[in-house]
Coordinates of C-alpha atoms in Angstrom, one line a residue:
Chain A
M25 CA 0.2 0.0 0.0
T26 CA 1.4 3.3 -0.7
A27 CA 2.1 5.9 2.0
L28 CA -0.1 8.3 2.7
R29 CA 1.2 11.9 1.8
L30 CA 0.7 14.7 4.5
V31 CA 2.2 18.3 3.7
A32 CA 2.2 21.5 5.4
V33 CA 3.1 24.7 3.9
S34 CA 4.4 27.4 5.9
A35 CA 4.5 30.9 4.8
G36 CA 6.3 32.3 8.2
L37 CA 9.4 34.4 7.5
S38 CA 11.2 34.4 10.9
Q39 CA 13.9 31.7 12.1
P40 CA 12.6 30.0 14.3
S41 CA 9.2 30.9 13.3
S42 CA 6.2 30.3 15.1
T43 CA 4.2 29.7 11.8
R44 CA 6.4 26.8 11.3
L45 CA 5.9 25.7 14.6
L46 CA 2.3 25.5 14.2
A47 CA 2.4 23.6 11.0
D48 CA 4.6 21.1 12.7
R49 CA 2.1 20.8 15.6
L50 CA -0.7 20.3 13.1
V51 CA 1.2 17.8 11.0
E52 CA 2.0 15.8 14.5
A53 CA -1.9 15.8 15.6
T54 CA -2.9 14.8 12.3
R55 CA -0.3 12.0 12.0
R56 CA -1.6 10.9 15.6
H57 CA -5.2 10.5 14.5
L58 CA -4.3 8.3 11.3
P59 CA -4.5 4.6 11.8
P60 CA -1.1 3.9 13.7
E61 CA -0.4 0.9 11.2
R62 CA -0.9 3.3 8.1
E63 CA 2.6 4.6 6.6
V64 CA 2.4 8.3 6.4
E65 CA 5.4 10.5 4.6
T66 CA 5.3 13.8 6.0
L67 CA 6.7 17.3 4.6
V68 CA 6.9 20.6 5.9
I69 CA 7.5 23.1 3.0
E70 CA 9.0 26.5 4.1
L71 CA 8.1 29.1 1.5
R72 CA 10.8 31.6 2.9
G73 CA 13.2 29.2 1.0
L74 CA 11.3 29.6 -2.3
A75 CA 10.4 33.4 -1.8
V76 CA 12.7 34.3 -5.0
D77 CA 11.8 31.4 -7.2
I78 CA 8.0 32.3 -6.6
A79 CA 8.7 35.7 -7.5
N80 CA 10.5 34.3 -10.6
N81 CA 7.5 32.4 -11.5
L82 CA 5.5 35.3 -11.5
V83 CA 7.5 37.0 -14.0
T84 CA 8.4 34.0 -16.3
G85 CA 5.4 32.0 -16.1
F86 CA 7.2 28.8 -14.9
P87 CA 8.7 27.2 -11.8
S88 CA 12.0 26.7 -11.1
P89 CA 13.0 23.1 -10.5
G90 CA 13.1 23.7 -6.5
L91 CA 9.8 25.2 -6.8
S92 CA 8.2 22.5 -9.1
A93 CA 9.1 19.9 -6.8
A94 CA 7.3 21.9 -3.8
I95 CA 4.3 22.4 -6.1
D96 CA 4.0 18.7 -7.2
A97 CA 4.2 17.8 -3.5
V98 CA 1.7 20.1 -2.6
T99 CA -0.7 19.1 -5.4
G100 CA 0.1 15.6 -4.9
A101 CA -0.5 15.4 -1.1
D102 CA -3.5 13.5 0.5
G103 CA -3.9 16.0 3.2
L104 CA -2.5 19.4 3.5
V105 CA -1.9 21.7 6.3
A106 CA -1.6 25.4 5.0
V107 CA -0.3 28.2 7.4
T108 CA 0.3 31.9 6.7
P109 CA 0.9 34.7 9.2
I110 CA -1.7 37.2 9.3
F111 CA -0.3 40.6 7.5
T112 CA -2.1 43.8 6.8
A113 CA -5.4 41.7 7.8
S114 CA -5.0 38.7 5.6
Y115 CA -2.6 36.2 4.6
S116 CA 0.8 37.1 3.8
G117 CA 1.6 38.1 0.0
L118 CA 3.9 35.1 0.0
F119 CA 1.5 32.5 0.8
K120 CA -0.9 33.9 -1.9
S121 CA 1.6 34.0 -4.7
F122 CA 2.5 30.5 -3.9
F123 CA -0.8 29.2 -4.5
D124 CA -1.5 31.8 -7.3
V125 CA 1.4 29.9 -9.3
I126 CA -0.1 26.4 -8.7
D127 CA -2.7 25.3 -11.7
A128 CA -6.2 26.4 -10.4
T129 CA -7.5 22.7 -10.5
A130 CA -4.7 20.7 -9.0
L131 CA -6.1 20.9 -5.7
T132 CA -9.7 20.0 -6.5
G133 CA -10.8 17.7 -3.6
T134 CA -7.7 17.7 -1.6
P135 CA -8.1 17.9 2.2
V136 CA -6.9 21.0 3.9
V137 CA -6.6 22.2 7.2
V138 CA -5.9 26.3 7.3
A139 CA -4.1 27.9 10.0
A140 CA -2.7 31.6 10.8
T141 CA -0.6 33.2 13.4
G142 CA -0.6 36.6 14.7
G143 CA 0.6 39.2 17.1
T144 CA -3.0 39.4 18.7
A145 CA -6.2 37.2 18.2
R146 CA -8.1 40.2 16.7
H147 CA -7.1 39.2 13.3
S148 CA -8.4 35.6 13.6
L149 CA -11.2 35.6 11.3
A150 CA -8.8 36.4 8.5
L151 CA -8.9 32.6 8.1
E152 CA -12.9 32.6 7.4
H153 CA -12.8 35.8 5.3
A154 CA -9.4 35.2 3.1
L155 CA -8.2 31.4 3.5
R156 CA -11.6 29.6 3.5
P157 CA -12.7 31.3 0.4
M158 CA -9.3 30.9 -1.4
F159 CA -9.3 27.3 -0.8
A160 CA -13.1 27.0 -1.8
Y161 CA -12.1 28.6 -5.0
L162 CA -9.4 25.7 -5.4
R163 CA -12.1 23.3 -4.7
A164 CA -10.1 22.2 -1.8
I165 CA -12.0 20.4 1.1
V166 CA -11.5 22.5 4.1
A167 CA -11.6 21.2 7.6
P168 CA -14.5 23.1 9.7
T169 CA -11.8 23.9 12.4
A170 CA -9.3 26.8 11.3
V171 CA -6.6 27.3 14.1
Y172 CA -5.6 30.9 14.7
A173 CA -2.7 30.9 17.0
A174 CA -1.9 34.7 18.9
S175 CA 1.2 35.5 20.7
E176 CA -0.7 34.8 23.8
D177 CA -2.1 31.4 22.8
W178 CA 1.5 30.0 23.3
G179 CA 1.3 30.7 26.8
G180 CA -2.3 29.6 27.2
G181 CA -3.6 26.3 28.7
R182 CA -5.1 23.2 26.9
D183 CA -8.5 23.0 29.2
V184 CA -11.9 24.0 27.8
R185 CA -13.1 27.4 28.7
A186 CA -16.0 28.0 30.7
D187 CA -18.1 28.3 28.0
G188 CA -17.8 24.8 26.9
Y189 CA -17.1 25.5 23.4
T190 CA -13.9 27.4 23.2
E191 CA -10.6 25.5 23.5
G192 CA -7.2 26.3 24.3
L193 CA -4.7 26.3 21.3
A194 CA -3.5 22.4 22.0
G195 CA -7.4 21.5 21.9
R196 CA -7.7 23.6 18.6
I197 CA -4.8 21.8 17.1
D198 CA -5.7 18.3 17.9
R199 CA -9.6 18.6 16.7
A200 CA -8.2 20.5 13.4
G201 CA -5.9 17.5 13.2
A202 CA -8.6 14.7 13.9
E203 CA -10.5 16.7 11.2
L204 CA -7.8 16.6 8.7
A205 CA -7.3 12.7 9.5
A206 CA -10.9 12.0 8.9
L207 CA -10.9 13.9 5.5
M208 CA -7.9 12.0 4.2
P209 CA -8.2 8.6 2.5
S210 CA -8.7 5.9 5.2
A211 CA -6.3 3.0 5.7
A212 CA -8.5 0.7 3.4
E213 CA -9.1 3.1 0.6
Q214 CA -6.6 4.0 -2.4
P215 CA -5.1 7.7 -1.7
A216 CA -7.7 10.1 -3.4
A217 CA -6.5 11.0 -6.9
A218 CA -5.5 14.6 -6.5
G219 CA -5.8 16.7 -9.7
T220 CA -2.8 17.2 -11.7
A221 CA -1.3 20.0 -13.3
G222 CA -2.3 20.4 -17.1
T223 CA -0.5 17.8 -18.9
A224 CA -1.0 16.8 -22.5
S225 CA -1.3 13.3 -22.7
T226 CA -3.6 11.7 -25.7
D227 CA -6.4 10.5 -23.3
E228 CA -7.1 14.1 -22.4
V229 CA -7.3 15.1 -26.1
V230 CA -10.9 15.7 -27.3
P231 CA -10.9 14.5 -30.8
F232 CA -11.2 17.2 -33.4
E233 CA -14.2 16.0 -35.0
Q234 CA -15.6 16.5 -31.8
Q235 CA -14.5 19.9 -31.2
L236 CA -15.8 20.9 -34.8
A237 CA -19.2 19.3 -34.2
A238 CA -19.7 20.9 -30.7
L239 CA -19.6 24.7 -33.0
R240 CA -22.1 23.4 -35.8
P241 CA -24.7 25.8 -35.4
Chain M
M5 CA 15.1 22.6 -51.4
S6 CA 16.6 22.4 -48.2
A7 CA 15.5 19.4 -45.6
M8 CA 15.5 22.1 -42.7
Q9 CA 14.7 25.9 -43.1
F10 CA 16.2 28.3 -40.8
G11 CA 15.3 31.6 -40.3
I12 CA 14.1 34.3 -37.7
F13 CA 11.0 35.4 -36.2
T14 CA 10.2 39.0 -34.4
V15 CA 7.8 40.1 -32.1
G16 CA 8.4 43.6 -33.1
D17 CA 8.6 45.4 -29.9
V18 CA 9.4 49.1 -29.3
T19 CA 11.7 48.8 -26.3
P20 CA 14.1 51.1 -24.8
D21 CA 17.7 50.2 -25.3
P22 CA 18.5 49.7 -21.5
T23 CA 22.4 50.6 -22.0
T24 CA 21.3 54.1 -23.7
G25 CA 17.6 54.6 -22.3
R26 CA 16.7 55.4 -26.1
T27 CA 13.7 54.4 -27.5
P28 CA 13.3 53.9 -31.2
T29 CA 10.2 55.5 -32.8
E30 CA 7.8 53.5 -34.4
G31 CA 9.2 54.4 -37.9
E32 CA 12.6 53.6 -36.9
R33 CA 11.5 50.0 -35.5
I34 CA 9.3 49.4 -38.8
K35 CA 12.4 50.2 -41.0
A36 CA 14.8 48.2 -38.7
M37 CA 12.3 45.2 -39.1
V38 CA 12.5 45.6 -42.8
T39 CA 16.3 46.1 -42.7
I40 CA 16.5 42.7 -40.5
A41 CA 14.4 40.7 -43.1
L42 CA 16.8 41.7 -46.1
K43 CA 19.8 40.8 -44.1
A44 CA 18.2 37.6 -43.5
E45 CA 18.2 36.9 -47.2
E46 CA 21.5 38.3 -47.5
V47 CA 23.0 36.3 -45.1
G48 CA 21.4 32.9 -46.6
L49 CA 18.5 32.4 -44.2
D50 CA 15.4 30.9 -45.6
V51 CA 12.6 32.3 -43.6
F52 CA 11.5 36.1 -42.1
A53 CA 8.4 35.6 -39.9
T54 CA 6.9 38.6 -37.9
G55 CA 4.4 38.7 -35.2
E56 CA 1.0 40.5 -35.2
H57 CA 0.0 42.6 -32.4
H58 CA -2.7 45.4 -31.9
N59 CA -1.2 47.0 -28.8
P60 CA 1.8 49.3 -27.8
P61 CA 4.6 48.9 -27.8
F62 CA 4.3 46.4 -30.9
V63 CA 4.2 47.9 -34.3
P64 CA 3.5 45.1 -36.6
S65 CA -0.3 45.1 -36.7
S66 CA -0.5 44.9 -40.5
P67 CA 1.6 42.0 -41.6
T68 CA 0.9 41.4 -45.3
T69 CA 1.4 45.1 -45.6
M70 CA 5.1 44.6 -44.3
L71 CA 5.6 41.2 -45.5
G72 CA 4.5 42.3 -49.2
Y73 CA 6.9 45.3 -49.0
I74 CA 9.7 42.9 -48.1
A75 CA 8.5 40.3 -50.7
A76 CA 9.3 42.9 -53.4
R77 CA 12.7 43.6 -52.1
T78 CA 13.7 39.9 -51.6
E79 CA 14.2 37.0 -54.2
R80 CA 14.6 33.8 -52.1
L81 CA 13.0 34.6 -48.6
I82 CA 10.2 32.7 -47.5
L83 CA 7.7 35.1 -45.8
S84 CA 6.0 34.1 -42.6
T85 CA 4.0 34.9 -39.5
A86 CA 4.7 34.2 -35.9
T87 CA 1.7 34.4 -35.2
T88 CA -1.6 35.1 -37.4
L89 CA -4.2 35.8 -34.7
I90 CA -6.8 33.1 -36.0
T91 CA -9.1 33.9 -33.1
T92 CA -9.7 37.6 -33.5
N93 CA -9.1 38.3 -37.3
D94 CA -11.8 37.6 -40.0
P95 CA -10.8 34.3 -41.4
V96 CA -12.3 35.7 -44.7
K97 CA -9.6 38.6 -44.7
I98 CA -6.7 36.0 -43.9
A99 CA -7.8 34.1 -46.9
E100 CA -7.7 37.4 -49.4
D101 CA -4.6 38.9 -47.9
Y102 CA -2.5 35.8 -47.7
A103 CA -3.5 34.5 -50.9
M104 CA -2.6 38.1 -52.4
L105 CA 0.5 37.9 -50.7
Q106 CA 1.4 34.6 -52.1
H107 CA 0.7 35.8 -55.8
L108 CA 2.9 38.8 -55.2
S109 CA 5.6 36.9 -53.5
G110 CA 5.8 33.9 -56.3
G111 CA 4.5 31.6 -53.6
R112 CA 7.1 32.7 -50.8
V113 CA 4.6 32.9 -48.0
D114 CA 3.4 30.6 -45.2
L115 CA 1.6 31.1 -41.7
I116 CA 1.7 30.3 -38.1
M117 CA -1.6 30.3 -36.5
G118 CA -2.0 31.7 -33.3
R119 CA -4.5 32.6 -30.3
G120 CA -2.8 35.8 -29.2
N121 CA -1.9 36.4 -25.6
T122 CA -3.0 39.9 -24.9
G123 CA -6.8 39.7 -22.9
P124 CA -8.2 42.9 -24.4
V125 CA -7.7 42.4 -28.1
Y126 CA -10.5 39.9 -28.2
P127 CA -12.8 42.6 -27.1
W128 CA -11.4 45.1 -29.3
F129 CA -12.1 42.9 -32.2
G130 CA -15.3 41.9 -30.9
Q131 CA -14.6 38.5 -29.6
D132 CA -14.6 37.0 -26.3
I133 CA -11.2 35.3 -25.0
R134 CA -12.8 32.8 -23.2
M135 CA -13.9 31.5 -26.7
G136 CA -10.5 31.6 -27.8
I137 CA -9.9 27.5 -28.8
P138 CA -13.5 27.4 -30.5
L139 CA -12.7 30.7 -32.4
A140 CA -9.3 29.1 -33.7
V141 CA -11.3 25.8 -34.8
E142 CA -14.0 27.4 -36.4
N143 CA -12.2 30.2 -38.0
Y144 CA -9.6 28.0 -39.6
A145 CA -12.1 25.4 -40.8
L146 CA -13.4 28.6 -42.6
L147 CA -10.0 29.5 -43.8
H148 CA -9.1 26.0 -44.9
R149 CA -12.4 25.5 -47.0
L150 CA -12.1 29.2 -48.7
W151 CA -8.6 28.3 -49.8
R152 CA -9.9 25.0 -51.2
E153 CA -13.3 25.4 -52.6
D154 CA -14.1 28.3 -55.0
V155 CA -17.5 28.7 -54.0
V156 CA -18.4 28.5 -50.5
D157 CA -21.6 28.2 -48.7
W158 CA -20.9 28.6 -44.8
E159 CA -22.6 29.1 -41.5
G160 CA -21.1 29.1 -38.0
R161 CA -21.4 30.8 -34.5
F162 CA -18.9 33.6 -34.7
R163 CA -19.1 35.2 -38.4
T164 CA -21.9 36.2 -40.6
P165 CA -22.9 33.3 -42.8
L166 CA -21.5 33.2 -46.4
Q167 CA -23.8 32.2 -49.4
G168 CA -21.9 31.6 -52.8
F169 CA -19.1 33.5 -51.4
T170 CA -15.6 33.2 -53.5
S171 CA -12.2 34.3 -51.8
T172 CA -10.2 36.3 -54.2
P173 CA -7.6 35.7 -55.7
R174 CA -7.5 32.0 -55.5
P175 CA -4.6 30.5 -54.1
L176 CA -1.4 30.6 -56.6
D177 CA -1.5 27.7 -58.7
G178 CA -4.4 26.4 -56.7
V179 CA -2.3 25.3 -53.7
P180 CA -2.9 27.4 -50.7
P181 CA 0.0 28.8 -48.4
F182 CA 1.4 26.0 -46.0
V183 CA -0.1 26.8 -42.4
W184 CA 1.4 25.6 -39.1
H185 CA -0.4 25.7 -35.8
G186 CA 1.6 27.4 -33.2
S187 CA 0.7 26.9 -29.4
I188 CA 2.8 26.7 -26.1
R189 CA 0.1 24.8 -23.8
S190 CA -3.0 23.7 -25.6
P191 CA -3.3 20.1 -26.7
E192 CA -6.7 20.9 -28.8
I193 CA -4.3 23.2 -31.0
A194 CA -1.7 20.0 -31.6
E195 CA -4.8 18.3 -32.2
Q196 CA -6.0 20.8 -34.8
A197 CA -2.8 20.7 -36.8
A198 CA -2.5 16.7 -36.6
Y199 CA -6.1 16.6 -37.8
Y200 CA -5.5 18.6 -41.3
G201 CA -1.9 17.4 -41.7
D202 CA -0.4 20.7 -41.0
G203 CA 2.4 22.0 -39.4
F204 CA 3.1 22.4 -35.7
F205 CA 5.4 25.3 -34.3
A206 CA 6.5 25.5 -30.7
N207 CA 7.8 29.0 -30.1
N208 CA 10.5 27.0 -27.8
I209 CA 11.7 30.5 -25.9
F210 CA 10.9 31.5 -22.6
W211 CA 9.8 28.1 -21.0
P212 CA 11.4 25.0 -20.4
K213 CA 11.8 22.5 -23.2
E214 CA 9.1 19.9 -21.1
H215 CA 6.1 22.1 -22.1
Y216 CA 7.0 21.9 -25.8
Q217 CA 8.1 18.1 -25.8
R218 CA 4.6 16.9 -24.4
L219 CA 2.7 18.9 -27.1
I220 CA 4.9 17.7 -29.9
A221 CA 5.1 14.3 -28.8
L222 CA 1.0 14.4 -28.8
Y223 CA 0.8 16.6 -32.2
R224 CA 3.2 13.7 -33.8
Q225 CA 1.1 11.0 -32.3
R226 CA -2.1 12.3 -33.7
Y227 CA -0.8 13.3 -37.0
A228 CA -0.2 9.3 -37.4
H229 CA -3.6 8.8 -35.9
Y230 CA -5.1 10.9 -38.7
G231 CA -3.4 8.7 -41.5
H232 CA -1.0 11.4 -42.8
G233 CA 2.2 9.5 -42.3
T234 CA 4.4 8.0 -39.2
P235 CA 4.8 10.4 -36.1
E236 CA 8.2 10.8 -37.6
Q237 CA 6.9 12.6 -40.7
A238 CA 5.1 15.3 -38.8
I239 CA 6.0 18.7 -39.8
V240 CA 7.4 20.3 -36.9
G241 CA 9.1 23.8 -36.4
L242 CA 10.7 25.2 -33.4
G243 CA 11.8 28.6 -32.2
G244 CA 14.8 29.4 -30.3
Q245 CA 16.6 32.5 -28.6
V246 CA 20.4 33.4 -29.0
F247 CA 23.2 36.1 -28.5
M248 CA 26.4 35.3 -29.8
R249 CA 30.1 36.6 -29.9
K250 CA 33.3 35.2 -30.5
N251 CA 34.3 35.0 -26.9
S252 CA 31.5 33.4 -24.8
Q253 CA 32.1 35.9 -21.9
D254 CA 31.6 38.9 -24.3
A255 CA 28.3 37.7 -25.5
V256 CA 27.2 37.5 -21.7
R257 CA 28.7 40.5 -20.7
E258 CA 27.0 42.5 -23.8
F259 CA 23.6 40.7 -23.6
R260 CA 23.0 40.8 -19.6
P261 CA 21.6 44.3 -19.7
Y262 CA 19.1 43.5 -22.5
F263 CA 18.2 40.3 -20.7
D264 CA 18.0 41.7 -17.1
N265 CA 15.6 44.4 -18.6
A266 CA 13.8 42.5 -21.0
P267 CA 10.0 42.2 -21.7
V268 CA 8.4 38.9 -20.7
Y269 CA 11.1 37.7 -18.7
G270 CA 13.2 40.7 -17.4
H271 CA 13.7 41.6 -13.8
G272 CA 12.9 37.5 -12.8
P273 CA 15.6 35.0 -12.9
S274 CA 19.6 35.4 -13.5
L275 CA 20.7 35.1 -17.1
E276 CA 22.7 31.8 -15.8
D277 CA 19.3 30.4 -14.4
F278 CA 17.3 31.2 -17.5
M279 CA 19.7 29.7 -19.9
E280 CA 19.8 26.5 -17.8
Q281 CA 16.4 26.2 -17.5
T282 CA 15.2 27.6 -21.1
P283 CA 16.5 26.9 -24.6
L284 CA 18.2 30.6 -24.5
T285 CA 21.6 30.5 -25.6
V286 CA 24.0 33.3 -24.9
G287 CA 27.7 32.5 -25.8
S288 CA 29.9 31.6 -28.8
P289 CA 28.6 30.4 -32.0
Q290 CA 30.0 26.9 -31.2
Q291 CA 27.9 26.7 -27.9
V292 CA 24.7 28.0 -30.1
I293 CA 25.3 24.9 -32.6
D294 CA 25.6 22.6 -29.8
R295 CA 22.6 23.8 -28.0
T296 CA 20.6 23.9 -31.1
L297 CA 21.6 20.4 -32.0
T298 CA 19.9 18.9 -29.0
F299 CA 16.8 20.2 -30.1
R300 CA 16.5 17.2 -32.7
E301 CA 17.3 14.9 -29.4
H302 CA 14.6 16.4 -27.5
F303 CA 11.8 17.0 -30.6
G304 CA 13.0 14.6 -33.1
D305 CA 14.0 15.6 -36.9
Y306 CA 12.3 18.6 -37.7
Q307 CA 11.6 21.0 -40.6
R308 CA 12.0 24.6 -39.4
Q309 CA 14.1 26.4 -37.0
L310 CA 13.6 30.3 -36.3
F311 CA 15.5 32.3 -33.9
L312 CA 14.4 35.3 -31.9
M313 CA 17.3 37.8 -32.5
D314 CA 15.9 41.3 -32.6
H315 CA 13.9 41.9 -29.2
A316 CA 14.4 43.7 -25.7
G317 CA 15.6 47.1 -27.2
L318 CA 18.9 45.5 -29.2
P319 CA 20.2 48.0 -31.4
L320 CA 20.0 47.6 -35.4
K321 CA 23.6 47.5 -35.5
T322 CA 23.9 44.6 -33.1
V323 CA 21.1 42.5 -34.9
L324 CA 22.7 42.7 -38.1
E325 CA 26.0 41.6 -36.8
Q326 CA 24.1 38.6 -35.1
L327 CA 22.8 37.8 -38.3
D328 CA 26.2 37.5 -40.2
I329 CA 27.2 35.2 -37.3
L330 CA 24.1 33.3 -37.8
G331 CA 24.3 33.1 -41.4
E332 CA 28.2 32.4 -41.8
E333 CA 29.3 30.5 -38.7
V334 CA 26.0 28.8 -37.4
V335 CA 23.3 27.8 -40.0
P336 CA 25.9 26.2 -42.2
V337 CA 27.2 23.7 -39.7
L338 CA 23.7 23.3 -38.5
R339 CA 22.6 22.4 -41.9
A340 CA 25.4 20.0 -42.2
E341 CA 25.0 18.2 -39.0
F342 CA 21.0 18.0 -39.1
A343 CA 21.5 16.6 -42.3
K344 CA 23.5 13.7 -40.7
D345 CA 21.6 10.4 -39.7
R346 CA 18.5 12.4 -40.9
P347 CA 16.1 9.4 -42.1
D348 CA 15.1 9.6 -45.8
T349 CA 11.6 9.2 -44.8
V350 CA 11.6 12.6 -42.9
P351 CA 9.7 15.2 -45.2
D352 CA 11.8 18.5 -46.2
A353 CA 10.7 21.6 -45.3
P354 CA 7.3 22.8 -47.1
T355 CA 7.6 25.0 -49.8
H356 CA 5.1 26.2 -52.4
A357 CA 6.9 24.3 -55.0
A358 CA 7.1 21.2 -53.1
L359 CA 3.2 21.5 -52.8
V360 CA 2.8 22.1 -56.1
A361 CA 4.7 19.0 -56.8
A362 CA 3.1 16.8 -54.6
R363 CA -0.5 17.8 -55.7
D364 CA 0.5 17.3 -59.4

């Protein structure tokens, strides 16, 4: 059986980065909720190292070999963790640019958990008004729980709050990981066929007579 | 006639020379394009192809006017396009204009059909960019008939119907100009070229070769599927982009400011990365020869090689020097090397004379 591919994208810029830390913890949580006997390959892609390649792709229209490998990993993932710092009330430009250079159909049906970091909790809804619609456009399956980690959360407890609904950061991570694991192909299934970037194999070609016929008045 | 044709294709951009900051006038650029075409014939090249654009900073909006003028001042040069906008031009006008050019040039004309990559051109010409492929399919189907049937009754989606229409002049000797279909990413266009048994042209600049390999492999396979010959007998044209000096370091030093500021890819990757990742070659004539010979390994034996030589603000004098090097030192070697081990079954590059002979 082929291993499940669990890939995280972190758009954190500092080193070390709390965005990367959040990505790592989400990957661990997801792994925890997958069947223990299931082989899982995990990979965390830090966009910082691809920043120039991403800008070059925007200019030239094609990815460098390094960026191409990262795109292949993301579009071939059975489950995706996408984490960005919140800049100026939204995802960072680097995060958005990375997904801009991916084919718009390449993430169709891919389970995704979205997460973000920020200085205060005031921008947590950026996950709902920026990241979730972006992945909806890409026709990815976004897990219900989106995880926002403000600076203060890294010192918060795990307990369920008095309202019985709001959990601490660790609890949110665990819930999001469980949701992503549940959305990923189960041990018994073949991994879902993720959308692939546009390739020109013969079986995709619409025979020419059909193209002509479609135009007959 | 030669097994392979070599030539140049121009975008016709008016770009400031980054080393002087000077921008040529439209008039200067148009005259420079003509001078470059005449030089191409003088140095022994076979083909000159002009782009077609309908927005600044490009000048060639009226290709047959320019090619007709060049035709009158040349003897052997094949005049072509790179590309003719099959989506937004009226196919009736293409049929008329290029048949006229075919007569005036004595059969020295062929065309590369393309869809164009400038969004607003579609609405400016009354079309919808989302219909790019259907427009290319329907318009070419009509053009194909207009050149082959004396009287055409026709009705389609995008154009006024025709009843009892005859496109004049009729093609020279009753043989339409050869057509290539150009695409950088659309399998539908490779399929279209294969269906008609036309040529397929991959511009082979700006992007890694893998993009073009997939399309050419598909075109060859479908060409055979439609019974025009074996995959190896399909008619393939390729672009390429080079800059040469005797000493390769001099070529790199001189070309770098033009590369760094070029439209399309400038202000992006380094020249070195771009050379590694795309077919661009900047170096000695021998390096250009070696790199161009690899195209056959990647794409199979092919019929036409066009080089982009005059963009990004390179001064006319420099471009003419480049053409001297190309004609004197590079193309003769390429002709000899490409001829080696080329199977007899691979067709020669298309010419009017050959098409007439094939018909008779």
